Short mmCIF file of N, CA and C in Angstrom, two decimals:
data_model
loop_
_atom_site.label_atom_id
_atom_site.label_comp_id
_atom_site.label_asym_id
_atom_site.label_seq_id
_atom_site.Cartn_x
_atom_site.Cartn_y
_atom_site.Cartn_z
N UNK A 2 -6.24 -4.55 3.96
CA UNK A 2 -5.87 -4.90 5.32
C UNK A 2 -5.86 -6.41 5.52
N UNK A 3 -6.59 -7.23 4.61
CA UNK A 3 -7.06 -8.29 4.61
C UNK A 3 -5.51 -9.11 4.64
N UNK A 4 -4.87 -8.75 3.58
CA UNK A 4 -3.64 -9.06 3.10
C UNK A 4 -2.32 -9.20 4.09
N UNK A 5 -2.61 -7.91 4.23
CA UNK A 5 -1.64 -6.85 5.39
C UNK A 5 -1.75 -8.00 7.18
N UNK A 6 -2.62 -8.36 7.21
CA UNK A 6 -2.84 -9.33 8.38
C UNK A 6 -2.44 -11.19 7.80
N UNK A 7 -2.35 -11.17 6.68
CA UNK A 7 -2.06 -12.48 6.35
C UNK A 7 -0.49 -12.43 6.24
N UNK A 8 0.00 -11.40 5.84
CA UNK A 8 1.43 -11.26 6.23
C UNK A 8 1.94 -11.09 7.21
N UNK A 9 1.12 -11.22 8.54
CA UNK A 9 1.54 -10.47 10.07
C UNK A 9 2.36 -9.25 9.71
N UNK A 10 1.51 -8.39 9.40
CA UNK A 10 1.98 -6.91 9.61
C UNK A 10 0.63 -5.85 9.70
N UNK A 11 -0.15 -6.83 10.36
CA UNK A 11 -1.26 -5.63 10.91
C UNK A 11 -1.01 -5.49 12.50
N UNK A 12 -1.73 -4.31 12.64
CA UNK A 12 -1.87 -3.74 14.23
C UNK A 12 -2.97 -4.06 14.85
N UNK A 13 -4.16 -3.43 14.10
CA UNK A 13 -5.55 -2.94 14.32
C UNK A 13 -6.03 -4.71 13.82
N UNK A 14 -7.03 -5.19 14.66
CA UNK A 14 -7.90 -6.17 14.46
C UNK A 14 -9.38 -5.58 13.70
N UNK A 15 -8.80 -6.13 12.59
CA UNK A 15 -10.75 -6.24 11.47
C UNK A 15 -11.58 -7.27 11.46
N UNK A 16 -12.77 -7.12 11.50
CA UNK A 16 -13.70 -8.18 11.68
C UNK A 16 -13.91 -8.31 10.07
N UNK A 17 -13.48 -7.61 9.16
CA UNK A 17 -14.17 -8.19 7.89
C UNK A 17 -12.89 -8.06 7.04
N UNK A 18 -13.21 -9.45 6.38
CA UNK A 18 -11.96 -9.42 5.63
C UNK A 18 -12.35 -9.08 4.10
N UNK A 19 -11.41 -8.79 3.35
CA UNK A 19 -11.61 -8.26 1.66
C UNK A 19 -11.84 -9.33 0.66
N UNK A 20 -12.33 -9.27 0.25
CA UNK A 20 -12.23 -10.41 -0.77
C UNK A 20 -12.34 -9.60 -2.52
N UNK A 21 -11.14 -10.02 -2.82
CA UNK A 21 -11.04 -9.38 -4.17
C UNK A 21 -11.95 -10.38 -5.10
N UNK A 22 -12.64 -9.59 -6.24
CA UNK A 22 -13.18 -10.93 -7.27
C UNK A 22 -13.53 -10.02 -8.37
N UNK A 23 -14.03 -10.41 -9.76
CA UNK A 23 -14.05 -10.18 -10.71
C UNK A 23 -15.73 -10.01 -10.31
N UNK A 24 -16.29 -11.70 -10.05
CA UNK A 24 -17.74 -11.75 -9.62
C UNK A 24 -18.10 -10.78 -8.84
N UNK A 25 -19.21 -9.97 -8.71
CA UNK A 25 -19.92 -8.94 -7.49
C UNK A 25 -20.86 -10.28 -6.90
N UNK A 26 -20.38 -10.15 -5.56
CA UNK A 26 -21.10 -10.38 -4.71
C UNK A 26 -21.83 -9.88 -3.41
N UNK A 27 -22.86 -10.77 -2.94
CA UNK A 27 -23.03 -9.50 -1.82
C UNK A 27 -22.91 -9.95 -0.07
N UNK A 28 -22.05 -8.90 0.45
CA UNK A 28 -21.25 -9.44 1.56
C UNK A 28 -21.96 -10.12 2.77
N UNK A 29 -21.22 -10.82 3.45
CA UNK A 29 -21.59 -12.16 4.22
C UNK A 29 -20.98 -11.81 5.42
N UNK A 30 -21.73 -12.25 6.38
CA UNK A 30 -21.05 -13.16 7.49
C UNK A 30 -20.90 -14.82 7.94
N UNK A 31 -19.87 -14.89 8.63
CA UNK A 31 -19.60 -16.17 8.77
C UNK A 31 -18.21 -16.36 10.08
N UNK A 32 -18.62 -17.34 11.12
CA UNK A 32 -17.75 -17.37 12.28
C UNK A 32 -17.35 -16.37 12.68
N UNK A 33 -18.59 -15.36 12.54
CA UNK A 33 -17.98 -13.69 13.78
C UNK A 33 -17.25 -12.80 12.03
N UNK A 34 -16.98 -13.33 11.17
CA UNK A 34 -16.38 -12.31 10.45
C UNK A 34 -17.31 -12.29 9.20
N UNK A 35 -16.72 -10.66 8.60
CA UNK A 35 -17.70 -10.60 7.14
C UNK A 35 -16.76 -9.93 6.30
N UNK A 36 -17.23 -10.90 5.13
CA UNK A 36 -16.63 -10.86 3.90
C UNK A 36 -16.84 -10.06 3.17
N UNK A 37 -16.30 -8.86 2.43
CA UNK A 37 -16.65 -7.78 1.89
C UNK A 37 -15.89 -8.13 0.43
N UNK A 38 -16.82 -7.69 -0.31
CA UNK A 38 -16.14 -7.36 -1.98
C UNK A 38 -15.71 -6.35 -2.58
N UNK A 39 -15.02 -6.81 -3.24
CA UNK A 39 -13.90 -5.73 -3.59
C UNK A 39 -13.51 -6.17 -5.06
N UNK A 40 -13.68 -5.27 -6.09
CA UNK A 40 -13.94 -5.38 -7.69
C UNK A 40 -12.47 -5.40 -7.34
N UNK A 41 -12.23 -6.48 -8.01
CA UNK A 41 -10.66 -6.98 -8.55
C UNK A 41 -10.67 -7.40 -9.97
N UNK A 42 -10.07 -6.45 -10.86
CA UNK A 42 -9.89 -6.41 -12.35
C UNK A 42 -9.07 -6.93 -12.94
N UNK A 43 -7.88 -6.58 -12.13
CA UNK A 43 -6.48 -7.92 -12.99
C UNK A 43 -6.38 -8.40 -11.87
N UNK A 44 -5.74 -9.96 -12.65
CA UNK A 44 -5.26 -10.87 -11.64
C UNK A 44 -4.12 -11.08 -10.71
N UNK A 45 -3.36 -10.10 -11.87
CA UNK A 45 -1.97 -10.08 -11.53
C UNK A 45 -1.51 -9.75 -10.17
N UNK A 46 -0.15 -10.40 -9.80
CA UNK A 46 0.00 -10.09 -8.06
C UNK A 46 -0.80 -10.44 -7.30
N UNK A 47 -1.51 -11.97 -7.91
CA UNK A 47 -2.16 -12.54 -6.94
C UNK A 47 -1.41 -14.05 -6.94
N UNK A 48 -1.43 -14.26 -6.01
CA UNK A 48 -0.18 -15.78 -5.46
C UNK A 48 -1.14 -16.92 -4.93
N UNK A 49 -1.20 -17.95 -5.34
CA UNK A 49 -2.18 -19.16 -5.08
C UNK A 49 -1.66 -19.69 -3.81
N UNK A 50 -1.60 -19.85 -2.40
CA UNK A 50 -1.01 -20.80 -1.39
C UNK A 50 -1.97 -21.92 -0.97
N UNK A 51 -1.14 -23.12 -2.24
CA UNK A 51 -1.42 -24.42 -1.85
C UNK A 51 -2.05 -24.68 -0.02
N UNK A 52 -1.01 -24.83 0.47
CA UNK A 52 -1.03 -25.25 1.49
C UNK A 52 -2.05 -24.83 2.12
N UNK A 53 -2.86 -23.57 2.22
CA UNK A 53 -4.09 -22.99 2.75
C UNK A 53 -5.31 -23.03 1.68
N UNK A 54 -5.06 -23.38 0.81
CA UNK A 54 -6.18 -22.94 0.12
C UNK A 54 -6.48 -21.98 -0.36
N UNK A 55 -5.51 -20.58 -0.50
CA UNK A 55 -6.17 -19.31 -0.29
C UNK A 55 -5.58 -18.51 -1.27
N UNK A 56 -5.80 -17.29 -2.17
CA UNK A 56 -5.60 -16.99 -3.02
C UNK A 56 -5.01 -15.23 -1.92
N UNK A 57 -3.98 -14.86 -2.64
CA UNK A 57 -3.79 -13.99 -1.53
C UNK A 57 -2.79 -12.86 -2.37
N UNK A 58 -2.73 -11.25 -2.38
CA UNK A 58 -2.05 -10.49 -3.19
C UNK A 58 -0.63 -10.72 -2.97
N UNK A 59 0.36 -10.45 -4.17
CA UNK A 59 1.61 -11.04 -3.59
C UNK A 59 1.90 -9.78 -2.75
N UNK A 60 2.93 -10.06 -2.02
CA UNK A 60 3.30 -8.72 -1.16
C UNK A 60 3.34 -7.85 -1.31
N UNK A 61 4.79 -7.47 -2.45
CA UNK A 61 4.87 -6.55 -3.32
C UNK A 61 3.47 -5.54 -3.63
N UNK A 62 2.40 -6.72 -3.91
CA UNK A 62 1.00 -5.70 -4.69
C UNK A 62 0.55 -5.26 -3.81
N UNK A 63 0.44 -6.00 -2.28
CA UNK A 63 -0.02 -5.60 -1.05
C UNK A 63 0.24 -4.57 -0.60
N UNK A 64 1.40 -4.25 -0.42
CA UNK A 64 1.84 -2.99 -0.44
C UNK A 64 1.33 -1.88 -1.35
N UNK A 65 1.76 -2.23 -2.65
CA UNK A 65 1.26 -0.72 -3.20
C UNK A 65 -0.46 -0.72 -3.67
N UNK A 66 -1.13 -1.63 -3.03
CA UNK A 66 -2.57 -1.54 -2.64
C UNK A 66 -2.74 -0.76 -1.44
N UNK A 67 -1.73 -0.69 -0.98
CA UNK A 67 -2.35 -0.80 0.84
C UNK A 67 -1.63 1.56 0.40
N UNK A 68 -0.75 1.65 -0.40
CA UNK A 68 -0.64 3.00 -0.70
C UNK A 68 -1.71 3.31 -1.46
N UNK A 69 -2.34 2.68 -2.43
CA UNK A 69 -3.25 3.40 -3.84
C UNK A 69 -4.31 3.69 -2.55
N UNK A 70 -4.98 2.66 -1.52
CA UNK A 70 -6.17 2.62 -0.49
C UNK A 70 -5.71 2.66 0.37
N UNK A 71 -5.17 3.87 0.94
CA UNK A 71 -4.97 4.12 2.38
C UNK A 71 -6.16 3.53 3.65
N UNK A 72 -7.28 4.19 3.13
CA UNK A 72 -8.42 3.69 3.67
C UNK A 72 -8.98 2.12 4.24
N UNK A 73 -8.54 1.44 3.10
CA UNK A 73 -8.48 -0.02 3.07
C UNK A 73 -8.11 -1.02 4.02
N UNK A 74 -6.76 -0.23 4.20
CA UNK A 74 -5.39 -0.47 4.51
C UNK A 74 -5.66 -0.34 6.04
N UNK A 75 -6.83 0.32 6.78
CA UNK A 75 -6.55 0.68 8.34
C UNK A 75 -5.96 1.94 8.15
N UNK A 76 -5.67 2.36 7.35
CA UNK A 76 -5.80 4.06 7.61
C UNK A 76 -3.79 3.98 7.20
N UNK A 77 -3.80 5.48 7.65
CA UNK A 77 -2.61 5.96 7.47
C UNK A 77 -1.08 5.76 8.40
N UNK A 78 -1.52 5.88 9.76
CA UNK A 78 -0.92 4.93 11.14
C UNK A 78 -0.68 3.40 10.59
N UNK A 79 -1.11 2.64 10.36
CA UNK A 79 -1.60 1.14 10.14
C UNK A 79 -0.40 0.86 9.31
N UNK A 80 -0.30 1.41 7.94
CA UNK A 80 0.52 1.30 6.80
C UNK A 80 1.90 1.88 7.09
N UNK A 81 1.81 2.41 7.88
CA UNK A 81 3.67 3.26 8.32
C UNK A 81 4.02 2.20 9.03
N UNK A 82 3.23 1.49 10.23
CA UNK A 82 3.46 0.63 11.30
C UNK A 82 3.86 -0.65 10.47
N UNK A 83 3.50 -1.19 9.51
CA UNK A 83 4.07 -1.71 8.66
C UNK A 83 4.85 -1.91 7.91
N UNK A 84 5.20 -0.39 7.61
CA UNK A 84 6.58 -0.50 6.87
C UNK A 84 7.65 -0.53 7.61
N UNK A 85 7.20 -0.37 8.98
CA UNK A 85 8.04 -0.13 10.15
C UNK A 85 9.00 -1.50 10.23
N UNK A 86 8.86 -2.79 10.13
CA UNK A 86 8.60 -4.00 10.17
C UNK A 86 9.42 -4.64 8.91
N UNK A 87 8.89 -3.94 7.75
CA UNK A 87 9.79 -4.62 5.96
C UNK A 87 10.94 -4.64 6.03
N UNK A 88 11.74 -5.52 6.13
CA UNK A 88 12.92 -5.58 5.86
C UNK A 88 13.23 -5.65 4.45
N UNK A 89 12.37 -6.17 3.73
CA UNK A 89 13.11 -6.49 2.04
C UNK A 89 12.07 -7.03 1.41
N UNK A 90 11.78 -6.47 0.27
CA UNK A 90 10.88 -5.82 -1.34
C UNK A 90 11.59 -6.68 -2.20
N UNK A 91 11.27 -7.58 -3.00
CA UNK A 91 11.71 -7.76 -4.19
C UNK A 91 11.34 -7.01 -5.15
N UNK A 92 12.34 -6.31 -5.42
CA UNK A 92 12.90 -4.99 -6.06
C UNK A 92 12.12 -5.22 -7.27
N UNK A 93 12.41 -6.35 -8.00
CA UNK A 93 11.53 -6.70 -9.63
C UNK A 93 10.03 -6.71 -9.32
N UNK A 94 9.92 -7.40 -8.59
CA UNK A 94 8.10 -7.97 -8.45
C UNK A 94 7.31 -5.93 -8.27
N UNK A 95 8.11 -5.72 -7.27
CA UNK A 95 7.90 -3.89 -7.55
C UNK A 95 7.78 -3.61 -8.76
N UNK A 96 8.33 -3.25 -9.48
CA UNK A 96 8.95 -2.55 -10.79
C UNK A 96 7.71 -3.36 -11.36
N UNK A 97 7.17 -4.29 -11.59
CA UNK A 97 6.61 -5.24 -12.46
C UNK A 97 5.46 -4.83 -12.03
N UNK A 98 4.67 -4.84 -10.58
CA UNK A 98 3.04 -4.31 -10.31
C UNK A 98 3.07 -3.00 -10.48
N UNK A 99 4.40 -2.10 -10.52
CA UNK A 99 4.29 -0.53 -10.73
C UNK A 99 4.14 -0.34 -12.52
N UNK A 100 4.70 -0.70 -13.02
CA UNK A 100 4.64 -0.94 -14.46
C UNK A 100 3.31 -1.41 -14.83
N UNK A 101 2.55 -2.47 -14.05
CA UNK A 101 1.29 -2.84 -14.63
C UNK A 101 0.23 -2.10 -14.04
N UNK A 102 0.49 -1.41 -13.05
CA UNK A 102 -1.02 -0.61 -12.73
C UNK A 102 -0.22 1.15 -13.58
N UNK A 103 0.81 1.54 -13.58
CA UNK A 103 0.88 2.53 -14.41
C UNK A 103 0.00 4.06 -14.03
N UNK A 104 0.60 4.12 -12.50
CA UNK A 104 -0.15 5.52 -11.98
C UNK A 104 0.71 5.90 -11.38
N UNK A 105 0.96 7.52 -12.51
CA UNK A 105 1.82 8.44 -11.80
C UNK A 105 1.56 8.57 -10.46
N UNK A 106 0.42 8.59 -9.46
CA UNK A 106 0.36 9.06 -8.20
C UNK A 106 1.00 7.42 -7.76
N UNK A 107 0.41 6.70 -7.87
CA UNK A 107 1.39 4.95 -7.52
C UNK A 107 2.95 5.39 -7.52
N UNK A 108 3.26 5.94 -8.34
CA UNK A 108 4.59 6.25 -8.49
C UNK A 108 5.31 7.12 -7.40
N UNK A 109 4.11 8.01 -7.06
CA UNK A 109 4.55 9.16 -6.46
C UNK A 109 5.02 8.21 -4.62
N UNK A 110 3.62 7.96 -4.60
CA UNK A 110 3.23 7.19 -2.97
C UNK A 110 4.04 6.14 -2.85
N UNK A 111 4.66 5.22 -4.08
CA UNK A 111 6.13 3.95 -3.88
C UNK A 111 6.97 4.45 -2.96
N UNK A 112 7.39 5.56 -3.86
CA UNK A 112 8.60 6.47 -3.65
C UNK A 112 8.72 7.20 -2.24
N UNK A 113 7.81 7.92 -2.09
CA UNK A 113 7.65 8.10 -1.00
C UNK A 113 7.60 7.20 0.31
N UNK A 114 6.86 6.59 0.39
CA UNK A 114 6.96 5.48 1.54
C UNK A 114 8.18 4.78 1.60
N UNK A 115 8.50 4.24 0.97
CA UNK A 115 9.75 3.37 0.77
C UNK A 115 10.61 4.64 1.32
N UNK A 116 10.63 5.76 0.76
CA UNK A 116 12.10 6.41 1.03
C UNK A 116 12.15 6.68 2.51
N UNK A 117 10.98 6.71 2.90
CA UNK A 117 10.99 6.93 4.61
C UNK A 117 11.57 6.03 5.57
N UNK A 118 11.59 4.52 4.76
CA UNK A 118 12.35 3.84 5.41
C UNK A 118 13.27 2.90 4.60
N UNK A 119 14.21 4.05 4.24
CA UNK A 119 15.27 3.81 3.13
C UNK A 119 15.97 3.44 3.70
N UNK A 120 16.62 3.58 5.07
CA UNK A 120 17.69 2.77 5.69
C UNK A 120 17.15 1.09 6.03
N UNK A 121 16.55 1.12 6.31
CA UNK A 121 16.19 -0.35 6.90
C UNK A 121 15.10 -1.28 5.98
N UNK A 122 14.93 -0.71 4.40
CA UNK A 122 14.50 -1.22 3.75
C UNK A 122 15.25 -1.34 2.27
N UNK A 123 16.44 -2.05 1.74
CA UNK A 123 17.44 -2.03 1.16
C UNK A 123 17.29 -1.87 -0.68
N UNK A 124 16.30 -0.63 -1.31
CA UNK A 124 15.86 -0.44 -2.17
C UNK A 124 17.20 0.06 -3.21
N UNK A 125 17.20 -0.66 -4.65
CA UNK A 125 18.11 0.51 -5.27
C UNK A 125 18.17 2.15 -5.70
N UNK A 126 18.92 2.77 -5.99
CA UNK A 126 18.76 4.34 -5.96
C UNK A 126 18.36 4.17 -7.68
N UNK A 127 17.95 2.64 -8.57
CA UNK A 127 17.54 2.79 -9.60
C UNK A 127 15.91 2.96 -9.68
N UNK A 128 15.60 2.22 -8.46
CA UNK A 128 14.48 2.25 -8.34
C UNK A 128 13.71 3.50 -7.89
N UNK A 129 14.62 4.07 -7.24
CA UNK A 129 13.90 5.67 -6.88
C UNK A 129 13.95 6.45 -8.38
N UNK A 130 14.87 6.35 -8.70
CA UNK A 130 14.72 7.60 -10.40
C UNK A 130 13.86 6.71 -11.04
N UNK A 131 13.59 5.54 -11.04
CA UNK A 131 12.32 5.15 -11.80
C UNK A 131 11.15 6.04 -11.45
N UNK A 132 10.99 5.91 -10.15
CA UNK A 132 9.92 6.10 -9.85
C UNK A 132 9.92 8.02 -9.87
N UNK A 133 10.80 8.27 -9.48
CA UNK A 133 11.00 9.98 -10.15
C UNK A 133 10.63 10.34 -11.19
N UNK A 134 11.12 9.57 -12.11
CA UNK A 134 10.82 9.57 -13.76
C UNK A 134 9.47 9.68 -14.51
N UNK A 135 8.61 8.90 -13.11
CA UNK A 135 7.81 8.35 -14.36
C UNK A 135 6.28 10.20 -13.63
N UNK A 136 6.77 10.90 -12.45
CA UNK A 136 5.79 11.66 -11.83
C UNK A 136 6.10 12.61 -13.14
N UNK A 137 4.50 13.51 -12.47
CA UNK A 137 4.54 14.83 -13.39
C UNK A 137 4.75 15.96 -12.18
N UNK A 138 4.55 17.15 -13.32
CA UNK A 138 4.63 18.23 -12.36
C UNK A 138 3.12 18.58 -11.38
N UNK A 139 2.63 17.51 -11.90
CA UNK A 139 0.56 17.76 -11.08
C UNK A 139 1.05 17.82 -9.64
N UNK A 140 0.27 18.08 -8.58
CA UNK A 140 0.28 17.71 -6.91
C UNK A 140 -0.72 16.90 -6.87
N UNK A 141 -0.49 15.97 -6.10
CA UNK A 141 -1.57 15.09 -5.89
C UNK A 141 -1.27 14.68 -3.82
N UNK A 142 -2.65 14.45 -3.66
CA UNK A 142 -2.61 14.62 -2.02
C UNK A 142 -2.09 12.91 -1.44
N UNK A 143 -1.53 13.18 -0.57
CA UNK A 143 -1.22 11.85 0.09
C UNK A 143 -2.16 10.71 0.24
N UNK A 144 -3.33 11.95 1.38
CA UNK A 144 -4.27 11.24 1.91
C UNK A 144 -5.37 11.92 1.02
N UNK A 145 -6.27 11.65 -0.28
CA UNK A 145 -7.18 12.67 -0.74
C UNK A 145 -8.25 13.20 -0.23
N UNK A 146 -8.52 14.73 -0.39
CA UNK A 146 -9.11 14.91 0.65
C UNK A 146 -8.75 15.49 1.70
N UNK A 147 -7.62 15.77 2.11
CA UNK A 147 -7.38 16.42 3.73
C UNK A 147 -6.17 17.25 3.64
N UNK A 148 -6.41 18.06 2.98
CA UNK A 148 -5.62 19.61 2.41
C UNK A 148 -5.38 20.06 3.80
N UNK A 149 -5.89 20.40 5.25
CA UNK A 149 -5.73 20.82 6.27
C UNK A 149 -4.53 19.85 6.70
N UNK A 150 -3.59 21.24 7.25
CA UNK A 150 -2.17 20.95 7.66
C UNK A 150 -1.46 20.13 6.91
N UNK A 151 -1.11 20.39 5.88
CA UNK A 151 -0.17 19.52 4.83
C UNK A 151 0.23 20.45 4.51
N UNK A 152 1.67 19.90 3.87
CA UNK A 152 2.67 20.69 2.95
C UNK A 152 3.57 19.60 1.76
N UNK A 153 4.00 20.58 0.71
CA UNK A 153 4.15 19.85 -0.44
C UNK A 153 5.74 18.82 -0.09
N UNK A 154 5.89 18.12 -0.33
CA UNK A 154 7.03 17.24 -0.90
C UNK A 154 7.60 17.33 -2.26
N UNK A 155 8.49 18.42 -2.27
CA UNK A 155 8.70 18.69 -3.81
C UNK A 155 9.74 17.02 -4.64
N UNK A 156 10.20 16.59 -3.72
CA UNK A 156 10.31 15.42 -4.74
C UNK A 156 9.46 14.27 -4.94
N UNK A 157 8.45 14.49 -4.23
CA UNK A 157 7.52 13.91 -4.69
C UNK A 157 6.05 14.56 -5.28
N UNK A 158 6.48 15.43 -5.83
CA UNK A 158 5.06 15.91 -5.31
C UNK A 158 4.06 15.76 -5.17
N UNK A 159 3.77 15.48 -3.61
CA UNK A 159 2.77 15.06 -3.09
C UNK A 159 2.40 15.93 -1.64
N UNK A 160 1.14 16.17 -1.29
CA UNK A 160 0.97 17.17 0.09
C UNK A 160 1.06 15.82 1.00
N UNK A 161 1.44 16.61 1.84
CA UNK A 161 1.77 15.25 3.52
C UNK A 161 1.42 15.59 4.35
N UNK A 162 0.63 15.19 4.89
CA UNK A 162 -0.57 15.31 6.06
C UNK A 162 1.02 15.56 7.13
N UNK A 163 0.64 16.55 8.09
CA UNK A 163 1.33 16.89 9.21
C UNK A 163 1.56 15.60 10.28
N UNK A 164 0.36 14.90 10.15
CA UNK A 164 0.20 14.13 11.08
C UNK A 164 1.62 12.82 10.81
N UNK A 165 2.26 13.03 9.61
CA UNK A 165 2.90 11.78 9.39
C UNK A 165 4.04 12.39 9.95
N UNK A 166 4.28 13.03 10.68
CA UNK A 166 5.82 13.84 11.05
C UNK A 166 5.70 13.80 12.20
N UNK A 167 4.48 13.79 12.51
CA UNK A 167 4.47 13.37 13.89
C UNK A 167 4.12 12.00 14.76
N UNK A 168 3.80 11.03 13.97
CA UNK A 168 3.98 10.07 13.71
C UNK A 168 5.34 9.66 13.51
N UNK A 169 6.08 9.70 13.14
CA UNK A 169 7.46 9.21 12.37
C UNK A 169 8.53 9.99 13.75
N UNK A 170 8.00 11.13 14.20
CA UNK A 170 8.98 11.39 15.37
C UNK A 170 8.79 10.63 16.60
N UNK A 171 7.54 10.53 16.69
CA UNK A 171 6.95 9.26 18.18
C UNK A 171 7.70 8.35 18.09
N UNK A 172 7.47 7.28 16.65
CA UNK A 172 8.18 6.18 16.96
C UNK A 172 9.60 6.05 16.46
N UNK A 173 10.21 7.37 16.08
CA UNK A 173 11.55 6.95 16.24
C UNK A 173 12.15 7.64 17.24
N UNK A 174 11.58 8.32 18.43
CA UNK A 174 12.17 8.38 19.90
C UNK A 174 12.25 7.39 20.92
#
């Protein structure tokens, strides 16, 4: 979420921001906010901004962080409301953090999200059979954990919380 607000594409106001690191540390406060740790293993899709000082996930990874940790992310609302907003993915930098974290369910949840807002987010149809390609026949849950009122997505297969349909009809009336 940490991320997700440094890109202005949060909703929900967090008082604690993430801090990815290799080091374990143990979390802080400081000026009203607290710093929480978060085991960060590769470096990759992380972008240095001079100008702030601040070490920050590139978008691209932000994103399919903010799918692997729904939770993270402000929940499941939070992350739609965001994609609500993307106009444009560099298509490679994708392909390149999907390739390096290398999880069929990553694969599954790209695909999915993105395709929901396939019109107004200008993805190639190479990038979807990638990401087709690389699932199995397993089910794996959207949100893990919350088998109540879901149903399968056979091209993805993945179960989908009810709640995202109703969600997705609110804000596109």
């Amino acid at each position: 979420h940490s991320a997700l607000e440094y890109y202005g594409l949060e909703n929900q106001v967090f008082r604690t921001l993430s801090v990815g690191s290799t080091t374990r540390f143990v979390d802080f406060e400081f000026e009203g906010k607290t710093y929480g740790w978060v085991r960060y293993r590769k470096p990759n899709g992380v972008d240095w901004i001079a100008s702030e000082s601040i070490r920050v996930t590139s978008f691209e990874k932000t994103l399919l962080d903010c799918f692997s940790h729904l939770e993270k992310a402000g929940g499941l609302e939070e992350v739609l409301s965001a994609l609500e907003v993307v106009t444009f993915v560099d298509e490679a930098k994708l392909r390149q953090r999907l390739q390096e974290e290398n999880k069929t369910v990553l694969y599954k949840k790209a695909g999915y999200f993105f395709s929901l807002f396939r019109s107004s987010l200008p993805l190639s149809d190479a990038f979807y059979s990638e990401c087709r390609a690389k699932i199995t026949k397993k089910v794996d849950y959207l949100l893990p954990g919350d088998s109540a009122r879901s149903h399968l997505d056979k091209t993805w297969r993945l179960m989908i919380p009810e709640k995202i349909a109703i969600y997705l009809d609110k804000e596109m009336t």
